[in-house]
Short mmCIF file of C-alpha atoms in Angstrom, two decimals:
data_model
loop_
_atom_site.label_atom_id
_atom_site.label_comp_id
_atom_site.label_asym_id
_atom_site.label_seq_id
_atom_site.Cartn_x
_atom_site.Cartn_y
_atom_site.Cartn_z
CA UNK A 1 85.64 75.72 79.36
CA UNK A 2 86.72 78.92 81.04
CA UNK A 3 90.38 79.76 81.49
CA UNK A 4 91.02 81.01 85.04
CA UNK A 5 94.11 82.89 86.11
CA UNK A 6 95.11 82.41 89.75
CA UNK A 7 97.63 84.08 92.04
CA UNK A 8 99.04 81.64 94.56
CA UNK A 9 101.02 81.92 97.78
CA UNK A 10 102.80 79.06 99.48
CA UNK A 11 105.30 78.34 102.16
CA UNK A 12 107.31 75.68 100.35
CA UNK A 13 108.99 74.22 103.45
CA UNK A 14 107.25 70.87 103.43
CA UNK A 15 106.79 70.41 99.67
CA UNK A 16 108.84 68.74 96.96
CA UNK A 17 108.53 71.90 94.89
CA UNK A 18 105.89 73.14 92.48
CA UNK A 19 105.82 70.42 89.89
CA UNK A 20 104.01 67.09 90.04
CA UNK A 21 106.61 64.43 89.41
CA UNK A 22 106.06 60.68 89.29
CA UNK A 23 105.05 59.31 92.65
CA UNK A 24 105.81 62.47 94.60
CA UNK A 25 102.42 63.44 95.90
CA UNK A 26 103.61 66.35 97.94
CA UNK A 27 103.88 69.15 95.40
CA UNK A 28 102.10 72.50 95.17
CA UNK A 29 100.80 71.79 91.68
CA UNK A 30 99.61 68.38 92.88
CA UNK A 31 97.68 69.83 95.84
CA UNK A 32 96.07 72.50 93.65
CA UNK A 33 95.07 69.98 90.98
CA UNK A 34 93.58 67.70 93.59
CA UNK A 35 91.47 70.46 95.15
CA UNK A 36 90.42 72.01 91.83
CA UNK A 37 89.59 68.63 90.30
CA UNK A 38 87.20 67.97 93.17
CA UNK A 39 85.42 71.26 92.38
CA UNK A 40 85.46 70.77 88.61
CA UNK A 41 84.23 67.18 88.70
CA UNK A 42 86.70 66.10 86.03
CA UNK A 43 90.46 66.28 86.10
CA UNK A 44 92.16 69.66 85.64
CA UNK A 45 95.72 70.64 84.87
CA UNK A 46 97.23 73.67 86.57
CA UNK A 47 99.89 75.47 84.52
CA UNK A 48 102.26 77.49 86.68
CA UNK A 49 104.42 80.38 85.44
CA UNK A 50 107.37 78.14 86.22
CA UNK A 51 108.55 75.49 88.61
CA UNK A 52 109.84 76.40 92.00
CA UNK A 53 112.20 73.93 93.65
CA UNK A 54 111.66 71.98 96.86
CA UNK A 55 111.54 74.33 99.84
CA UNK A 56 111.14 77.53 97.78
CA UNK A 57 108.24 79.85 98.66
CA UNK A 58 105.93 82.07 96.62
CA UNK A 59 103.98 85.23 97.35
CA UNK A 60 102.89 85.77 93.77
CA UNK A 61 103.06 82.57 91.73
CA UNK A 62 100.67 82.75 88.78
CA UNK A 63 98.93 79.79 87.14
CA UNK A 64 96.10 79.17 84.74
CA UNK A 65 93.60 76.34 84.72
CA UNK A 66 90.71 75.44 82.43
CA UNK A 67 87.55 74.61 84.30
CA UNK A 68 83.80 74.25 83.83
CA UNK A 69 81.97 77.21 82.28
CA UNK A 70 79.47 77.56 85.10
CA UNK A 71 82.12 78.07 87.80
CA UNK A 72 82.81 81.57 89.12
CA UNK A 73 86.03 83.10 90.41
CA UNK A 74 84.45 83.44 93.84
CA UNK A 75 83.55 79.73 93.96
CA UNK A 76 87.13 78.80 93.14
CA UNK A 77 88.51 81.15 95.81
CA UNK A 78 86.16 79.78 98.46
CA UNK A 79 86.74 76.15 97.56
CA UNK A 80 90.51 76.64 97.69
CA UNK A 81 90.34 78.51 101.04
CA UNK A 82 88.32 75.61 102.42
CA UNK A 83 90.24 72.61 101.11
CA UNK A 84 93.87 73.59 100.49
CA UNK A 85 96.38 72.93 103.28
CA UNK A 86 97.13 76.08 105.33
CA UNK A 87 100.54 76.58 103.74
CA UNK A 88 99.06 77.06 100.25
CA UNK A 89 96.55 79.78 99.37
CA UNK A 90 94.93 81.02 96.19
CA UNK A 91 94.76 84.76 96.82
CA UNK A 92 93.18 85.94 93.57
CA UNK A 93 91.24 84.42 90.67
CA UNK A 94 90.21 86.19 87.46
CA UNK A 95 88.84 84.99 84.13
CA UNK A 96 91.56 85.10 81.50
CA UNK A 97 91.40 85.03 77.71
CA UNK A 98 91.18 81.52 76.32
CA UNK A 99 94.75 81.65 75.02
CA UNK A 100 96.35 82.95 78.24
CA UNK A 101 99.09 80.59 79.43
CA UNK A 102 100.87 81.37 82.69
CA UNK A 103 104.25 80.05 81.57
CA UNK A 104 104.31 80.89 77.88
CA UNK A 105 103.01 84.46 78.31
CA UNK A 106 105.12 85.46 81.31
CA UNK A 107 107.06 88.66 80.59
CA UNK A 108 109.08 89.03 83.77
CA UNK A 109 109.57 87.45 87.16
CA UNK A 110 110.73 88.86 90.44
CA UNK A 111 112.42 86.68 93.03
CA UNK A 112 113.55 87.68 96.47
CA UNK A 113 116.35 86.04 98.45
CA UNK A 114 116.46 86.85 102.16
CA UNK A 115 119.63 86.38 104.21
CA UNK A 116 119.66 86.63 108.01
CA UNK A 117 123.13 87.67 109.10
CA UNK A 118 122.75 88.00 112.86
CA UNK A 119 124.16 85.52 115.36
CA UNK A 120 120.80 85.93 117.10
CA UNK A 121 118.37 83.57 115.38
CA UNK A 122 115.16 84.92 113.87
CA UNK A 123 112.37 82.89 115.46
CA UNK A 124 109.41 84.18 113.48
CA UNK A 125 110.87 84.28 109.99
CA UNK A 126 113.24 81.35 110.19
CA UNK A 127 111.30 79.42 107.53
CA UNK A 128 111.66 82.17 104.93
CA UNK A 129 115.25 83.30 105.52
CA UNK A 130 118.62 81.65 105.11
CA UNK A 131 120.99 82.18 108.04
CA UNK A 132 124.43 83.35 106.98
CA UNK A 133 126.82 84.18 109.80
CA UNK A 134 130.13 82.78 108.54
CA UNK A 135 131.57 86.15 107.60
CA UNK A 136 130.38 89.76 107.69
CA UNK A 137 128.89 90.80 104.35
CA UNK A 138 129.73 94.13 102.72
CA UNK A 139 126.53 95.21 101.01
CA UNK A 140 128.26 97.89 98.93
CA UNK A 141 130.53 95.27 97.34
CA UNK A 142 127.49 93.10 96.62
CA UNK A 143 125.76 96.05 94.90
CA UNK A 144 128.78 96.71 92.70
CA UNK A 145 128.94 93.10 91.56
CA UNK A 146 125.17 92.91 91.11
CA UNK A 147 125.27 95.83 88.68
CA UNK A 148 127.53 93.85 86.34
CA UNK A 149 125.10 90.93 86.35
CA UNK A 150 122.24 93.10 85.09
CA UNK A 151 121.57 93.19 81.38
CA UNK A 152 121.38 90.50 78.72
CA UNK A 153 124.02 87.81 79.21
CA UNK A 154 124.64 84.15 78.66
CA UNK A 155 124.13 82.92 82.23
CA UNK A 156 125.49 79.41 81.62
CA UNK A 157 127.89 79.85 84.57
CA UNK A 158 124.84 80.32 86.80
CA UNK A 159 122.82 77.38 85.50
CA UNK A 160 122.34 74.39 87.80
CA UNK A 161 121.96 71.93 84.93
CA UNK A 162 125.42 71.37 83.48
CA UNK A 163 124.22 69.85 80.20
CA UNK A 164 121.34 72.27 79.61
CA UNK A 165 120.75 72.20 75.85
CA UNK A 166 118.58 75.26 75.30
CA UNK A 167 119.69 78.88 75.28
CA UNK A 168 121.07 80.12 78.57
CA UNK A 169 120.78 83.76 77.53
CA UNK A 170 118.56 85.75 79.86
CA UNK A 171 117.97 89.39 80.72
CA UNK A 172 118.14 90.62 84.30
CA UNK A 173 116.58 94.06 84.45
CA UNK A 174 117.33 94.79 88.09
CA UNK A 175 119.03 93.42 91.19
CA UNK A 176 118.24 95.35 94.36
CA UNK A 177 120.46 94.73 97.40
CA UNK A 178 118.91 96.02 100.62
CA UNK A 179 120.16 95.99 104.18
CA UNK A 180 117.22 95.90 106.60
CA UNK A 181 118.68 95.57 110.08
CA UNK A 182 120.44 92.19 110.17
CA UNK A 183 118.65 91.10 107.00
CA UNK A 184 120.14 91.39 103.53
CA UNK A 185 117.46 91.16 100.89
CA UNK A 186 118.30 90.59 97.24
CA UNK A 187 115.52 91.20 94.75
CA UNK A 188 116.02 89.97 91.19
CA UNK A 189 113.82 90.93 88.26
CA UNK A 190 114.32 89.45 84.82
CA UNK A 191 112.65 87.89 81.82
CA UNK A 192 113.33 84.39 83.08
CA UNK A 193 115.69 82.44 85.29
CA UNK A 194 117.55 79.17 84.67
CA UNK A 195 117.54 76.19 86.98
CA UNK A 196 118.94 77.25 90.40
CA UNK A 197 120.00 80.57 88.83
CA UNK A 198 118.78 82.88 91.61
CA UNK A 199 120.36 80.71 94.29
CA UNK A 200 123.69 80.55 92.42
CA UNK A 201 123.64 84.31 91.76
CA UNK A 202 123.04 84.81 95.47
CA UNK A 203 125.80 82.38 96.46
CA UNK A 204 128.20 84.26 94.19
CA UNK A 205 127.17 87.69 95.50
CA UNK A 206 127.55 86.41 99.06
CA UNK A 207 131.13 85.42 98.23
CA UNK A 208 131.71 88.94 96.93
CA UNK A 209 130.19 90.43 100.10
CA UNK A 210 132.32 88.14 102.25
CA UNK A 211 135.53 89.23 100.50
CA UNK A 212 136.13 85.88 98.80
CA UNK A 213 135.70 87.41 95.31
CA UNK A 214 136.29 90.93 94.07
CA UNK A 215 133.30 93.13 93.19
CA UNK A 216 134.60 93.53 89.62
CA UNK A 217 134.91 89.80 88.94
CA UNK A 218 131.40 89.18 87.57
CA UNK A 219 132.27 89.76 83.87
CA UNK A 220 134.87 86.98 84.15
CA UNK A 221 132.42 84.63 85.81
CA UNK A 222 129.88 85.29 83.05
CA UNK A 223 132.50 84.92 80.32
CA UNK A 224 133.64 81.54 81.66
CA UNK A 225 130.32 79.97 80.61
CA UNK A 226 131.10 77.29 83.16
CA UNK A 227 129.18 76.43 86.32
CA UNK A 228 132.40 76.00 88.30
CA UNK A 229 133.27 79.68 87.80
CA UNK A 230 130.32 80.83 89.94
CA UNK A 231 129.66 80.39 93.65
CA UNK A 232 127.57 77.71 95.36
CA UNK A 233 123.77 77.55 95.14
CA UNK A 234 122.29 78.91 98.37
CA UNK A 235 119.65 76.81 100.19
CA UNK A 236 116.00 77.12 99.08
CA UNK A 237 114.73 78.45 102.44
CA UNK A 238 115.50 82.11 101.73
CA UNK A 239 114.03 82.15 98.23
CA UNK A 240 110.59 83.41 97.28
CA UNK A 241 108.87 84.03 93.94
CA UNK A 242 107.36 87.49 94.44
CA UNK A 243 105.70 88.47 91.18
CA UNK A 244 105.12 87.42 87.59
CA UNK A 245 104.12 90.01 85.02
CA UNK A 246 102.40 89.51 81.65
CA UNK B 1 126.70 83.80 141.25
CA UNK B 2 125.77 86.43 138.68
CA UNK B 3 122.16 87.32 137.99
CA UNK B 4 121.55 87.50 134.23
CA UNK B 5 118.57 89.15 132.62
CA UNK B 6 117.50 87.68 129.30
CA UNK B 7 115.06 88.75 126.59
CA UNK B 8 113.49 85.76 124.89
CA UNK B 9 111.48 85.19 121.71
CA UNK B 10 109.54 82.07 120.90
CA UNK B 11 106.97 80.74 118.53
CA UNK B 12 104.84 78.85 121.02
CA UNK B 13 103.05 76.65 118.48
CA UNK B 14 104.60 73.35 119.50
CA UNK B 15 105.07 73.99 123.22
CA UNK B 16 102.96 73.32 126.29
CA UNK B 17 103.46 76.92 127.36
CA UNK B 18 106.18 78.65 129.32
CA UNK B 19 106.13 76.81 132.60
CA UNK B 20 107.73 73.48 133.45
CA UNK B 21 104.99 71.28 134.81
CA UNK B 22 105.31 67.70 136.02
CA UNK B 23 106.23 65.35 133.22
CA UNK B 24 105.63 67.85 130.43
CA UNK B 25 109.06 68.19 128.93
CA UNK B 26 108.03 70.43 126.10
CA UNK B 27 107.94 73.87 127.71
CA UNK B 28 109.90 77.03 126.94
CA UNK B 29 111.20 77.30 130.51
CA UNK B 30 112.18 73.63 130.36
CA UNK B 31 114.16 74.05 127.12
CA UNK B 32 115.94 77.13 128.46
CA UNK B 33 116.81 75.47 131.76
CA UNK B 34 118.16 72.43 129.96
CA UNK B 35 120.42 74.47 127.66
CA UNK B 36 121.58 76.89 130.39
CA UNK B 37 122.23 74.05 132.86
CA UNK B 38 124.55 72.45 130.32
CA UNK B 39 126.51 75.72 130.13
CA UNK B 40 126.48 76.35 133.87
CA UNK B 41 127.50 72.84 134.86
CA UNK B 42 124.99 72.73 137.71
CA UNK B 43 121.26 73.08 137.58
CA UNK B 44 119.77 76.54 137.01
CA UNK B 45 116.27 77.92 137.40
CA UNK B 46 114.93 80.39 134.88
CA UNK B 47 112.39 82.87 136.30
CA UNK B 48 110.11 84.31 133.62
CA UNK B 49 108.13 87.55 133.94
CA UNK B 50 105.06 85.35 133.83
CA UNK B 51 103.71 82.18 132.29
CA UNK B 52 102.44 82.13 128.78
CA UNK B 53 99.93 79.43 127.91
CA UNK B 54 100.32 76.60 125.43
CA UNK B 55 100.55 77.96 121.88
CA UNK B 56 101.15 81.59 122.92
CA UNK B 57 104.16 83.38 121.41
CA UNK B 58 106.61 85.96 122.74
CA UNK B 59 108.73 88.65 121.12
CA UNK B 60 109.89 90.15 124.40
CA UNK B 61 109.56 87.71 127.27
CA UNK B 62 112.00 88.60 130.06
CA UNK B 63 113.56 86.17 132.50
CA UNK B 64 116.38 86.12 135.02
CA UNK B 65 118.72 83.28 135.88
CA UNK B 66 121.56 82.92 138.37
CA UNK B 67 124.65 81.41 136.86
CA UNK B 68 128.39 80.99 137.45
CA UNK B 69 130.41 84.17 138.05
CA UNK B 70 132.89 83.53 135.26
CA UNK B 71 130.25 83.37 132.53
CA UNK B 72 129.74 86.36 130.23
CA UNK B 73 126.59 87.63 128.52
CA UNK B 74 128.16 86.85 125.15
CA UNK B 75 128.84 83.23 126.13
CA UNK B 76 125.22 82.79 127.17
CA UNK B 77 123.96 84.32 123.91
CA UNK B 78 126.20 82.11 121.80
CA UNK B 79 125.42 78.94 123.72
CA UNK B 80 121.69 79.59 123.42
CA UNK B 81 121.94 80.37 119.68
CA UNK B 82 123.79 77.09 119.22
CA UNK B 83 121.71 74.73 121.35
CA UNK B 84 118.15 76.05 121.61
CA UNK B 85 115.59 74.74 119.11
CA UNK B 86 115.00 77.19 116.23
CA UNK B 87 111.63 78.33 117.58
CA UNK B 88 113.16 79.73 120.79
CA UNK B 89 115.84 82.43 120.85
CA UNK B 90 117.55 84.45 123.54
CA UNK B 91 117.91 87.82 121.83
CA UNK B 92 119.60 89.82 124.61
CA UNK B 93 121.47 89.11 127.85
CA UNK B 94 122.62 91.66 130.40
CA UNK B 95 123.97 91.44 133.93
CA UNK B 96 121.29 92.46 136.40
CA UNK B 97 121.47 93.51 140.05
CA UNK B 98 121.50 90.53 142.41
CA UNK B 99 117.96 91.26 143.57
CA UNK B 100 116.43 91.65 140.13
CA UNK B 101 113.53 89.21 139.67
CA UNK B 102 111.77 89.10 136.29
CA UNK B 103 108.34 88.36 137.74
CA UNK B 104 108.37 90.24 141.02
CA UNK B 105 109.88 93.43 139.57
CA UNK B 106 107.79 93.62 136.38
CA UNK B 107 106.03 97.01 136.12
CA UNK B 108 104.02 96.56 132.95
CA UNK B 109 103.40 94.08 130.18
CA UNK B 110 102.29 94.52 126.61
CA UNK B 111 100.44 91.78 124.77
CA UNK B 112 99.34 91.80 121.17
CA UNK B 113 96.43 89.82 119.73
CA UNK B 114 96.33 89.50 115.94
CA UNK B 115 93.11 88.65 114.11
CA UNK B 116 93.08 87.77 110.40
CA UNK B 117 89.65 88.64 109.03
CA UNK B 118 90.02 87.82 105.34
CA UNK B 119 88.44 84.80 103.64
CA UNK B 120 91.80 84.49 101.89
CA UNK B 121 94.12 82.61 104.24
CA UNK B 122 97.41 84.15 105.33
CA UNK B 123 100.07 81.60 104.43
CA UNK B 124 103.12 83.23 105.95
CA UNK B 125 101.70 84.43 109.26
CA UNK B 126 99.16 81.70 109.91
CA UNK B 127 101.02 80.53 113.01
CA UNK B 128 100.82 83.94 114.71
CA UNK B 129 97.30 85.06 113.78
CA UNK B 130 93.86 83.80 114.63
CA UNK B 131 91.48 83.58 111.67
CA UNK B 132 88.13 85.21 112.32
CA UNK B 133 85.78 85.31 109.35
CA UNK B 134 82.41 84.52 110.94
CA UNK B 135 81.17 88.11 110.85
CA UNK B 136 82.55 91.46 109.74
CA UNK B 137 84.13 93.36 112.63
CA UNK B 138 83.50 97.05 113.19
CA UNK B 139 86.77 98.41 114.54
CA UNK B 140 85.22 101.65 115.72
CA UNK B 141 82.82 99.77 117.98
CA UNK B 142 85.73 97.74 119.34
CA UNK B 143 87.64 100.95 120.12
CA UNK B 144 84.70 102.40 122.03
CA UNK B 145 84.35 99.29 124.17
CA UNK B 146 88.12 99.03 124.69
CA UNK B 147 88.19 102.55 126.15
CA UNK B 148 85.84 101.46 128.95
CA UNK B 149 88.12 98.53 129.82
CA UNK B 150 91.10 100.80 130.41
CA UNK B 151 91.81 101.96 133.94
CA UNK B 152 91.87 100.13 137.26
CA UNK B 153 89.08 97.58 137.56
CA UNK B 154 88.27 94.28 139.16
CA UNK B 155 88.65 92.03 136.11
CA UNK B 156 87.10 88.94 137.71
CA UNK B 157 84.70 88.64 134.74
CA UNK B 158 87.75 88.27 132.50
CA UNK B 159 89.60 85.72 134.62
CA UNK B 160 89.89 82.16 133.28
CA UNK B 161 90.17 80.63 136.76
CA UNK B 162 86.70 80.70 138.28
CA UNK B 163 87.83 80.16 141.86
CA UNK B 164 90.85 82.47 141.76
CA UNK B 165 91.49 83.48 145.38
CA UNK B 166 93.84 86.43 145.01
CA UNK B 167 92.94 89.96 143.97
CA UNK B 168 91.60 90.27 140.46
CA UNK B 169 92.10 94.03 140.39
CA UNK B 170 94.40 95.11 137.57
CA UNK B 171 95.19 98.31 135.70
CA UNK B 172 95.05 98.44 131.91
CA UNK B 173 96.81 101.59 130.77
CA UNK B 174 96.07 101.26 127.07
CA UNK B 175 94.26 99.16 124.48
CA UNK B 176 95.10 100.02 120.90
CA UNK B 177 92.84 98.66 118.16
CA UNK B 178 94.43 98.86 114.72
CA UNK B 179 93.14 97.85 111.32
CA UNK B 180 96.04 96.88 109.05
CA UNK B 181 94.53 95.63 105.80
CA UNK B 182 92.59 92.46 106.69
CA UNK B 183 94.35 92.26 110.06
CA UNK B 184 92.90 93.65 113.28
CA UNK B 185 95.59 94.03 115.89
CA UNK B 186 94.75 94.63 119.55
CA UNK B 187 97.59 95.78 121.77
CA UNK B 188 97.06 95.68 125.53
CA UNK B 189 99.33 97.33 128.07
CA UNK B 190 98.79 96.95 131.79
CA UNK B 191 100.41 96.23 135.12
CA UNK B 192 99.52 92.56 134.92
CA UNK B 193 97.02 90.19 133.36
CA UNK B 194 95.00 87.39 134.90
CA UNK B 195 94.81 83.84 133.59
CA UNK B 196 93.44 83.94 130.00
CA UNK B 197 92.58 87.62 130.51
CA UNK B 198 93.89 88.95 127.18
CA UNK B 199 92.17 86.18 125.25
CA UNK B 200 88.86 86.77 127.07
CA UNK B 201 89.13 90.55 126.60
CA UNK B 202 89.72 89.92 122.91
CA UNK B 203 86.82 87.46 122.66
CA UNK B 204 84.56 90.06 124.26
CA UNK B 205 85.76 92.88 122.01
CA UNK B 206 85.27 90.63 118.98
CA UNK B 207 81.65 90.14 120.03
CA UNK B 208 81.28 93.92 120.24
CA UNK B 209 82.85 94.32 116.79
CA UNK B 210 80.59 91.61 115.39
CA UNK B 211 77.47 93.35 116.71
CA UNK B 212 76.68 90.70 119.32
CA UNK B 213 77.23 93.14 122.21
CA UNK B 214 76.86 96.91 122.37
CA UNK B 215 79.98 99.09 122.58
CA UNK B 216 78.74 100.59 125.85
CA UNK B 217 78.23 97.25 127.61
CA UNK B 218 81.70 96.86 129.12
CA UNK B 219 80.91 98.56 132.47
CA UNK B 220 78.15 95.97 133.01
CA UNK B 221 80.44 93.09 132.13
CA UNK B 222 83.04 94.39 134.59
CA UNK B 223 80.43 94.98 137.30
CA UNK B 224 79.10 91.43 137.00
CA UNK B 225 82.33 90.05 138.49
CA UNK B 226 81.36 86.80 136.84
CA UNK B 227 83.20 84.94 134.08
CA UNK B 228 79.94 84.13 132.30
CA UNK B 229 79.28 87.84 131.68
CA UNK B 230 82.26 88.15 129.32
CA UNK B 231 82.87 86.59 125.90
CA UNK B 232 84.79 83.43 125.05
CA UNK B 233 88.56 83.11 125.33
CA UNK B 234 90.07 83.38 121.87
CA UNK B 235 92.59 80.70 120.75
CA UNK B 236 96.26 81.10 121.75
CA UNK B 237 97.58 81.30 118.15
CA UNK B 238 97.02 85.06 117.76
CA UNK B 239 98.52 86.04 121.12
CA UNK B 240 102.05 87.32 121.68
CA UNK B 241 103.83 88.79 124.70
CA UNK B 242 105.52 91.85 123.21
CA UNK B 243 107.27 93.64 126.07
CA UNK B 244 107.83 93.66 129.81
CA UNK B 245 109.01 96.83 131.50
CA UNK B 246 110.72 97.23 134.88
#
């Protein structure tokens, strides 16, 4: 068997997330496994770098899959281009070392959250942005707060699973807050993210930008180690997994 | 009555084009008239700069509409943002002179046709690009041919209506052919375009790029004054009305 590494893009709008789960047919992993199994002849398992939730997009999801020795990267690319639905694409395939595992070997991930703050709707990017027009957002305040979230912290306050039993310590190496016209784009890079973590971080930073929290309040929120100390999880629409490094 | 000028964006994918026609409810003009009539209280008619066909998009369609004197531009914007479907947006409203007519006063229009030439599908822009992977396209050849299409010509060969009775003379002031990674973007500016004209021009230029026609063959195609001399009309997906000037 060869171990193939794939880079995958998807518009998550109509999927129940990355991971195959019970009867839910409509998952990215499920679609990929179906199409790759038909090429391989026998069943394959696609290992993603991590799950993305229902409605979340990816421009650089990485996965590995073990397939027949005689298959080439080009054959996999072509088969996927032909048989995957148009909202999922395998954009690169390389042969990886036998022991390469997309989840276990991931070093860092970059997620992007895109907010559309204009009263004028964005027709062409509405599926990949979250509209936020309730209050004006002060980007400088968001940047100040974001700086205090960077570093190695226990992010339990930002974890969507209240009874999560494993370590909730993670390292965020960078949070970039950009204003691009009426769009505010938050780009998070870190060694890993907890369940809903990026969406809760964004919901909290939005509250800072909106004046509902002070820019210097992040250390308190972190110290609380309690989900109720942070802001709400933003909707999945604006979230996209941009890159995974190894 | 005040005469309002509106700039409109839409993703045309799920519409039967701009123009209200018989029983076809699902048109851009129809949706706008419905929403603006509800604001105005009595029926309004929205005059677009021109029809766009089923599946064609717009980033800068212009229309005018006569509405009640006491209404403001801001009210119209807000009402449209609230009640239009998410794939149609009014992005600007201004008061126009009483005699302003979006179609009759239009001086020039710019259309863009986007071709995606990679074997790797484009997930995020698939609704606004036409995939073309049959043959490699030589952009330089397309540019040469495009130059001969600029100027004032009888474009009967490029008119989708075979028995069109009015003048088919039009002026194309510019055709820009850009290569942007795997995308080839053709931008056409002219004083007006015939039925299907941009899609037939693009189909003909694609044949030049693909080596099926010579770059110097455009004068002949024009001189033929016969639809069968030109190439096929490309699909609507890649076409977008970018700008109308007055």
